[in-house]
Amino acid sequence: MEIEKYYHKSDALVVGTGLAGLRAALALADAGIDTITISKVYPTRSHSVSAQGGIAAAIAHASDDSTELHMWDTVKGSDYLGDQDAIEMFVNEAIETVYEMEHMGVVFSRMPDGRIAQRRFGGHSRPRAVYAADYTGHVLLHTLFEQCIKKRVRFFNEFFVLKLVYREDGVVSGVIAWDIRNGGLHIFNAKATLFATGGFGRAFKITSNSFANTGDGLALVLREGLPIEDLEFVQFHPTGLYRLGILVTEGARGEGGYLLNGKGERFMKNYAPEKMELAPRDVVSRAIQTEINEGRGIDGKDYVYIDLRHLGAEKIKERLPQIRELAMNFVGVDPIKEPIPIQPTAHYQMGGIPTTKKGEVTKDSQNTIVPGFYAAGECACVSIHGANRLGTNSQQEAITMGRIAGEAMAEFVKKADLFSIPEQAIEEAEAYVRKYLEGNGSVRPAELREKLHETMTNKVGIFRNEKDLSEAVKEVRELEEQIPKIKVEDKGFIFNLDLQEALETENLILFSEIVAAGALNRKESRGAHYRVDYPKRDDENWLKHTLAWKTPEGVKFDYKPVVITKYQPQERKY
Amino acid sequence: MKRKFKIFRYDPQKDKKPYYKEYEIEVQDGWTVLDAINHIHFYVDGTLAFRRACRSEICGSCAMRINGKNRLACKTQIKFLGKGTIKIEPLPGLPVIKDMIVDMDPFFKNLEKVKPYFIKYSPLPDEEQLQTPEEREVINEAAICILCGACTTSCPSFWANPDYLGPAALLKAYRFIFDSRDEGAKERLEIINDRNGIWRCHAIFNCTEACPKEINITHYIKKLQNLAVNSEF
């Protein structure tokens, strides 16, 4: 069987077409840099499109506000694990990002005087979320896509990256990808490569994430012997539609929605008496899970309600139209008349590929830069979100860091040389798809994913302990041993979804070990990482970032210090 | 409950021509068509191919023809499809790549023709351009189009003439032409005021009926026709 090879050269390469990737591609286009943009989907299908509630910036339209307050809320929200130099830069840039997006035509919701409207969100002490009803991610993504059409960005849609080319001399010189539509290997050689490959929610059974969110970028990096930072911090969004995990925006609580348990109580009064439903997500998800675990779910079952009825039909239709539609179509509930059944849902990874404030990827505790390699958005860890991300900070991070990384790449490629792609890398990538196209496995990818979902959801969830986590690490390793047995029924070249899912399943298993082992390793509770056997935050031993490498002997750890500039850690209360 | 699915199959690498294959599976209460075809793909026949991503009606990947109507598979509850065999086919009017996967490039190329991006020649303010809620309301519905292609590929005028820009591209033109902040109305109108533009629409309303976001697309195309007739451009 002949696999055709195609060679491409460009100065810059962007992998991923969500908010971060598209914004980076625009920055590169504006700088006149020859750029290729690759995505495994059409750009407007990227999961950023599903973001709902808003994008944070202290533009102070709905109340007094300041970048200092935005910074303080983000630092506290991160449970002091966020790097304060990065956060300070981020909150300042955030304001420019909002106006810049408006100048590109985003249809933000407005105040009667025509200025941009803002709403409340969890963990933010001021109404800081700039929004477009509950379609914020959609309008941001489509607007960036429109601008990319205007600037004639070169897209290679429906390409699946098989290999990051990390050369022996420590330089990244591109990627090798499979053409999903036609088959064939495409070798993309570039001076600078950006990963904007998004999140990993599909490792869990209940998730808000798209089918495409299989953490491919993380796996590609790990496979090259590079580390991932803080991957044990997984955000479970408090309000996913029951059984489905589909997102019900935090904006629903921002607009005044209540959380009710089986007794009809607003139980948040017992967990965050001041902030109530607008405490940060880690706090609210733990509260919901506690209510469920202690038998106070609805009819004793594993869900609670979010009640919007008191907001009235008009407000629900104007501010939360998508939530109403999703609730009606997927759980048969009209939120104007009935409360919506919800449960926590795997939503976001705080950790990711370690980067500098300019999006340059680093590879050790000294922050040594990998020349030619950048990362931005959810797949990256700057770290702005630390141990827990505040709602509306992720869309903001994706766009802001996409722009910053794109600008940094533009500067870099003007001075950099083009390093070749070693023949061996191409051979490895080819062998990687051949093993599925020519192999005779017996286990369907879906069977392995189902087992992974059970392990990750039951043992690496909201509440964690030594025993479960040890088992989880062992179980994920056992799944890894099953990878050579994966069966790909479709042997064709054209849109081989079966092949793609085998590759994705392999990626899911690879990084899941890092998540589980990192959670087992971190013997404290901080932000979204909660250990029932170590329920307190331990700043003395654990106020540090995890760096984790995948090695044949298992996961290897190192650490790097948290950057603390203005705010010393203190008790975190809401 | 057991349900039968009759699914369009075509892999140009091995099939001379398309055919239909039947699958009978146990479906659970609350399943959508996407849940069913995922199940078939995961556990029954790995060679079945289709696009999907968000599974929550917003990414626009999974538009396909279900019982003769263009719909999003993720939005279509099986229990609302009657008792008979459920027929699943690719969107009509676009080249089939494999099974339910069509080549969306012609669709996106038509979109690109209408200058589907914000145009401003006047200097921009330091902060935002003002727009009242009433001004925004005019384009609110049009701005949430998900580019799934259900509308354009349901339009007989598009089937008959692939050069017709089609409802999705015209809706995008509307979204900018009627945006109180935009300054590209004249140049866009010159493009769409054409026999392959707004005048190819004969108000058949297929697009409006097909739209999974329930956007009244025909209404907006009529607004564009009115503007073209009455404008002083």
XYZ file of N, CA and C in Angstrom, chain A residues 41-42 44-47 49-50 59 61 99 102-116 131-133 135 138-139 142-143 145-147 149-150 157-158 181-182 202 206-212 244-247 322 325-326 329-331 345 444-447 449-450 489-498 501 504, chain B residues 11-14 30 32 34-35 38 40-61 74-75 77 80 97-98 101-105 107-108 111-112 116-120 124-134 136 139-140 143-149 172 175-176 179 181 212-214:
480
model
N -10.780 19.968 11.897
C -12.171 20.259 11.515
C -12.191 21.520 10.635
N -13.342 21.876 10.092
C -13.494 23.202 9.502
C -13.429 24.225 10.657
N -14.945 26.794 11.789
C -16.105 27.181 12.602
C -16.673 26.022 13.426
N -16.108 24.824 13.265
C -16.547 23.674 14.088
C -15.718 23.547 15.356
N -14.660 24.348 15.471
C -13.777 24.264 16.639
C -14.583 24.501 17.915
N -14.122 23.897 18.995
C -14.969 23.882 20.196
C -15.140 25.261 20.851
N -16.511 27.501 19.660
C -17.846 27.926 19.227
C -18.899 27.634 20.298
N -18.603 26.681 21.172
C -19.580 26.285 22.199
C -19.514 27.142 23.454
N -13.631 46.603 31.829
C -13.948 47.857 31.142
C -14.923 48.716 31.954
N -18.136 48.946 32.703
C -19.361 49.536 32.159
C -20.561 49.351 33.080
N -12.038 45.497 22.856
C -12.299 46.564 21.885
C -11.872 46.155 20.480
N -14.501 43.998 19.086
C -15.644 44.824 18.679
C -15.340 45.521 17.353
N -14.119 45.958 17.195
C -13.743 46.618 15.941
C -13.761 45.655 14.758
N -13.659 44.377 15.037
C -13.788 43.373 13.971
C -15.254 43.033 13.698
N -16.164 43.605 14.492
C -17.580 43.447 14.199
C -18.368 42.525 15.115
N -17.773 42.068 16.197
C -18.509 41.158 17.093
C -19.798 41.816 17.595
N -20.882 41.049 17.578
C -22.185 41.596 18.012
C -22.364 41.417 19.519
N -21.537 42.117 20.297
C -21.709 42.047 21.746
C -23.073 42.610 22.140
N -23.631 42.069 23.226
C -24.863 42.641 23.777
C -24.558 44.051 24.290
N -25.564 44.911 24.238
C -25.342 46.339 24.496
C -26.197 46.872 25.635
N -25.742 47.966 26.205
C -26.535 48.705 27.171
C -27.410 49.679 26.382
N -28.453 50.238 27.010
C -29.341 51.143 26.266
C -28.598 52.299 25.592
N -27.484 52.754 26.166
C -26.757 53.877 25.552
C -25.826 53.429 24.422
N -25.823 52.142 24.110
C -25.040 51.676 22.971
C -23.666 51.148 23.331
N -23.277 51.274 24.617
C -21.988 50.712 25.006
C -22.127 49.209 25.259
N -20.978 48.532 25.326
C -20.964 47.084 25.552
C -21.514 46.767 26.946
N -20.443 40.008 26.816
C -21.124 38.827 26.279
C -21.959 39.167 25.054
N -22.368 38.119 24.339
C -23.364 38.246 23.284
C -24.415 37.193 23.608
N -25.466 37.619 24.294
C -26.463 36.692 24.847
C -25.710 35.509 25.466
N -24.245 33.236 23.374
C -23.564 32.737 22.175
C -22.179 33.378 22.023
N -19.461 31.594 19.982
C -19.871 31.506 18.577
C -19.556 32.799 17.833
N -19.982 33.935 18.389
C -19.776 35.183 17.642
C -18.296 35.573 17.598
N -16.706 33.041 14.918
C -17.116 33.361 13.551
C -16.493 34.684 13.095
N -16.398 35.641 14.008
C -15.796 36.928 13.635
C -14.323 36.749 13.268
N -12.974 34.031 12.168
C -12.962 33.291 10.900
C -13.205 34.252 9.725
N -14.167 35.158 9.908
C -14.457 36.152 8.859
C -13.218 37.002 8.554
N -12.537 37.413 9.607
C -11.326 38.221 9.405
C -10.239 37.409 8.697
N -10.822 35.127 6.475
C -11.207 35.133 5.056
C -10.722 36.437 4.423
N -10.958 37.536 5.131
C -10.559 38.846 4.630
C -9.052 38.910 4.388
N -7.885 22.394 6.097
C -8.907 21.852 6.988
C -8.953 20.339 6.901
N -9.323 19.707 7.999
C -9.457 18.259 8.095
C -8.129 17.546 7.859
N -9.355 13.851 4.576
C -10.295 13.766 3.465
C -9.819 12.818 2.356
N -8.533 12.857 2.056
C -8.026 12.068 0.920
C -7.021 10.994 1.300
N -12.733 14.894 26.553
C -13.227 13.583 26.106
C -12.580 12.399 26.822
N -18.752 12.146 31.422
C -19.646 13.313 31.357
C -18.778 14.532 31.085
N -18.957 15.143 29.919
C -18.139 16.306 29.572
C -18.944 17.289 28.744
N -18.571 18.548 28.863
C -19.189 19.585 28.024
C -18.497 19.641 26.665
N -17.418 18.901 26.518
C -16.538 19.087 25.362
C -17.036 18.393 24.104
N -16.595 18.935 22.996
C -16.854 18.391 21.665
C -16.156 17.044 21.487
N -16.623 16.266 20.516
C -15.960 15.003 20.184
C -14.495 15.219 19.806
N -14.187 16.415 19.325
C -12.826 16.680 18.853
C -11.844 16.949 19.991
N -25.914 14.224 30.104
C -25.298 14.573 28.822
C -24.051 15.430 28.994
N -24.034 16.220 30.049
C -22.873 17.075 30.285
C -22.842 18.332 29.445
N -23.831 18.516 28.569
C -23.855 19.709 27.716
C -23.930 20.955 28.597
N -23.129 21.951 28.215
C -22.953 23.125 29.066
C -24.227 23.947 29.257
N -30.028 30.286 24.109
C -29.456 28.987 23.756
C -29.692 27.961 24.862
N -33.121 26.669 24.563
C -33.241 25.740 23.443
C -32.630 24.372 23.787
N -31.431 24.403 24.390
C -30.754 23.145 24.725
C -31.554 22.355 25.756
N -34.638 20.883 24.010
C -34.360 19.812 23.052
C -33.725 18.577 23.674
N -32.889 18.771 24.684
C -32.128 17.621 25.188
C -32.701 17.003 26.459
N -33.330 17.779 27.327
C -33.925 17.165 28.516
C -35.425 17.446 28.617
N -19.761 18.654 35.080
C -19.326 18.069 33.819
C -17.873 18.484 33.541
N -12.160 -2.600 19.698
C -12.623 -1.358 19.081
C -12.169 -0.162 19.912
N -11.825 0.954 19.235
C -11.421 2.156 19.984
C -12.468 2.543 21.037
N -13.730 2.395 20.698
C -14.794 2.805 21.620
C -14.768 2.002 22.914
N -14.360 0.715 22.819
C -14.309 -0.110 24.038
C -13.244 0.426 24.993
N -12.113 3.508 25.043
C -12.549 4.816 25.541
C -13.541 4.667 26.682
N -14.443 3.697 26.532
C -15.431 3.483 27.594
C -14.762 3.138 28.920
N -11.422 -1.052 11.629
C -12.169 -1.848 10.661
C -12.039 -1.265 9.256
N -12.050 0.077 9.207
C -11.965 0.764 7.922
C -10.495 0.831 7.501
N -10.181 0.267 6.351
C -8.784 0.284 5.885
C -8.581 1.315 4.771
N -9.590 2.128 4.524
C -9.528 3.064 3.403
C -8.787 4.354 3.744
N -8.550 5.146 2.703
C -7.844 6.414 2.860
C -8.798 7.591 3.011
N -10.012 7.416 2.506
C -10.896 8.572 2.408
C -11.779 8.689 3.649
N -11.645 9.821 4.306
C -12.404 10.116 5.524
C -12.581 8.889 6.399
N -11.466 8.381 6.850
C -11.473 7.181 7.686
C -11.652 7.591 9.153
N -12.909 7.692 9.531
C -13.247 8.137 10.887
C -12.761 7.126 11.926
N -12.779 5.855 11.523
C -12.334 4.781 12.400
C -10.851 4.967 12.755
N -10.343 7.931 15.078
C -10.712 7.656 16.462
C -9.695 6.762 17.164
N -7.030 9.155 18.124
C -7.489 9.991 19.238
C -7.526 9.211 20.552
N -18.179 4.773 -0.532
C -16.746 5.002 -0.362
C -16.122 4.891 -1.741
N -15.740 6.028 -2.321
C -15.283 6.006 -3.715
C -14.078 5.099 -3.943
N -13.361 4.766 -2.875
C -12.206 3.887 -3.022
C -12.621 2.443 -3.307
N -13.827 2.072 -2.877
C -14.216 0.680 -3.096
C -15.600 0.496 -3.733
N -34.391 9.224 24.737
C -33.645 10.476 24.752
C -32.520 10.526 23.724
N -30.610 10.981 20.295
C -30.741 11.718 19.044
C -30.254 10.811 17.906
N -27.796 11.474 16.129
C -26.333 11.410 16.266
C -25.933 10.299 17.242
N -26.667 10.173 18.343
C -26.361 9.080 19.280
C -26.450 7.734 18.570
N -23.571 7.315 16.001
C -22.345 7.085 16.768
C -22.295 5.641 17.245
N -23.748 3.026 15.992
C -23.475 2.127 14.860
C -21.990 2.172 14.508
N -21.459 3.377 14.422
C -20.039 3.527 14.081
C -19.132 2.909 15.148
N -19.446 3.134 16.412
C -18.591 2.638 17.507
C -18.629 1.115 17.633
N -19.817 0.540 17.501
C -19.977 -0.866 17.913
C -20.446 -1.824 16.826
N -20.954 -1.288 15.721
C -21.506 -2.187 14.702
C -20.679 -2.145 13.411
N -20.400 -0.964 12.924
C -19.735 -0.843 11.632
C -18.801 0.370 11.632
N -17.542 0.096 11.904
C -16.544 1.166 12.022
C -16.296 1.925 10.734
N -16.762 1.377 9.611
C -16.480 2.054 8.338
C -17.444 3.211 8.058
N -18.504 3.309 8.840
C -19.487 4.383 8.626
C -18.864 5.742 8.991
N -19.023 6.706 8.076
C -18.377 8.005 8.313
C -19.367 9.164 8.239
N -19.181 10.115 9.120
C -20.000 11.336 9.155
C -19.220 12.351 9.965
N -19.626 13.611 9.858
C -18.974 14.639 10.668
C -19.816 14.934 11.899
N -19.131 15.223 12.993
C -19.817 15.749 14.171
C -18.751 16.304 15.099
N -19.172 17.252 15.936
C -18.216 17.793 16.903
C -18.915 18.123 18.217
N -19.662 19.239 18.274
C -20.102 19.736 19.588
C -21.228 18.926 20.205
N -22.051 18.281 19.390
C -23.288 17.575 19.763
C -24.250 18.448 20.587
N -24.165 19.775 20.391
C -25.117 20.650 21.084
C -25.575 21.801 20.186
N -25.781 21.512 18.913
C -26.491 22.412 17.993
C -25.788 23.723 17.704
N -24.486 23.789 17.837
C -23.850 25.089 17.672
C -22.654 25.067 16.719
N -22.061 23.892 16.463
C -20.856 23.885 15.611
C -21.197 23.704 14.146
N -22.379 23.140 13.850
C -22.814 23.024 12.461
C -22.203 21.870 11.682
N -21.559 20.926 12.349
C -20.890 19.828 11.626
C -21.839 18.774 11.080
N -27.545 15.951 15.696
C -27.475 16.080 17.158
C -28.721 16.713 17.740
N -29.514 17.360 16.892
C -30.707 18.050 17.395
C -31.970 17.213 17.197
N -34.286 14.351 17.804
C -34.662 13.273 18.730
C -35.342 12.145 17.956
N -39.191 11.626 17.904
C -40.065 12.490 17.098
C -40.062 12.115 15.618
N -18.236 13.059 -0.495
C -16.864 12.547 -0.320
C -16.926 11.097 0.112
N -17.746 10.839 1.123
C -17.944 9.472 1.618
C -19.154 9.460 2.549
N -20.588 12.442 4.394
C -19.662 13.573 4.327
C -19.665 14.187 2.931
N -20.079 15.447 2.881
C -20.086 16.157 1.598
C -18.943 17.169 1.579
N -18.585 17.575 0.379
C -17.549 18.587 0.211
C -18.171 19.947 0.473
N -17.800 20.564 1.584
C -18.375 21.861 1.963
C -17.643 23.027 1.289
N -16.583 22.745 0.546
C -15.814 23.850 -0.042
C -16.658 24.760 -0.951
N -19.699 25.490 -0.695
C -20.535 26.270 0.227
C -19.726 27.433 0.816
N -18.519 27.130 1.291
C -17.700 28.187 1.890
C -17.190 29.169 0.818
N -19.769 31.666 0.284
C -19.774 32.584 1.427
C -18.714 33.667 1.230
N -17.530 33.241 0.785
C -16.427 34.197 0.637
C -16.738 35.291 -0.389
N -17.748 38.483 3.478
C -18.422 38.140 4.745
C -17.608 38.566 5.959
N -17.244 39.817 6.002
C -16.469 40.319 7.138
C -16.783 41.796 7.321
N -16.549 42.268 8.513
C -16.852 43.647 8.893
C -15.986 44.611 8.092
N -16.622 45.624 7.534
C -15.886 46.607 6.731
C -16.087 47.996 7.334
N -14.980 48.684 7.559
C -15.056 50.033 8.128
C -13.985 50.897 7.483
N -11.580 54.203 13.526
C -12.254 53.534 14.637
C -12.013 54.312 15.929
N -12.986 54.289 16.843
C -12.764 54.948 18.132
C -11.761 54.148 18.977
N -11.247 54.749 20.041
C -10.346 54.010 20.936
C -11.085 52.873 21.617
N -12.337 53.148 21.991
C -13.110 52.110 22.653
C -14.074 51.503 21.634
N -15.294 51.090 22.089
C -16.169 50.416 21.139
C -16.931 51.406 20.257
N -17.396 50.914 19.102
C -18.350 51.651 18.288
C -19.703 51.480 18.980
N -20.448 52.538 19.095
C -21.728 52.414 19.792
C -22.749 51.720 18.901
N -23.605 50.935 19.524
C -24.708 50.282 18.815
C -25.805 50.038 19.848
N -26.974 50.571 19.603
C -28.032 50.403 20.600
C -28.584 48.977 20.540
N -29.228 48.534 21.605
C -29.840 47.195 21.572
C -30.816 47.054 20.398
N -31.503 48.139 20.045
C -32.460 48.075 18.936
C -31.725 47.870 17.609
N -28.809 46.496 17.265
C -28.232 45.158 17.300
C -29.290 44.094 16.991
N -29.814 42.523 13.511
C -28.925 41.486 12.971
C -28.702 40.328 13.930
N -29.337 40.383 15.084
C -29.102 39.378 16.128
C -29.316 37.962 15.614
N -26.866 36.801 12.942
C -25.489 36.623 13.405
C -25.257 35.279 14.086
N -26.338 34.548 14.397
C -26.117 33.252 15.050
C -26.213 32.079 14.079
N -26.183 32.366 12.792
C -26.085 31.293 11.798
C -24.856 30.445 12.107
N -24.996 29.119 12.028
C -23.877 28.234 12.382
C -23.170 27.663 11.145
N -23.553 28.124 9.953
C -22.912 27.694 8.702
C -22.937 26.172 8.533
N -24.061 25.570 8.883
C -24.160 24.109 8.763
C -24.462 23.689 7.335
N -25.039 24.610 6.553
C -25.344 24.305 5.157
C -26.715 23.698 4.932
N -25.480 35.976 5.450
C -24.250 36.615 5.947
C -24.154 38.041 5.390
N -26.377 40.128 7.398
C -25.847 40.375 8.738
C -24.900 41.589 8.735
N -24.157 41.792 7.658
C -23.246 42.938 7.624
C -23.897 44.186 7.036
N -25.858 45.871 9.583
C -25.162 46.174 10.831
C -24.910 47.680 10.865
N -22.971 49.482 12.249
C -21.585 49.950 12.343
C -20.823 49.771 11.030
N -31.783 24.836 11.391
C -31.893 24.273 12.748
C -31.902 25.356 13.822
N -31.477 26.577 13.471
C -31.522 27.672 14.442
C -32.801 28.490 14.258
N -33.686 27.998 13.401
C -34.994 28.622 13.166
C -34.875 30.096 12.773
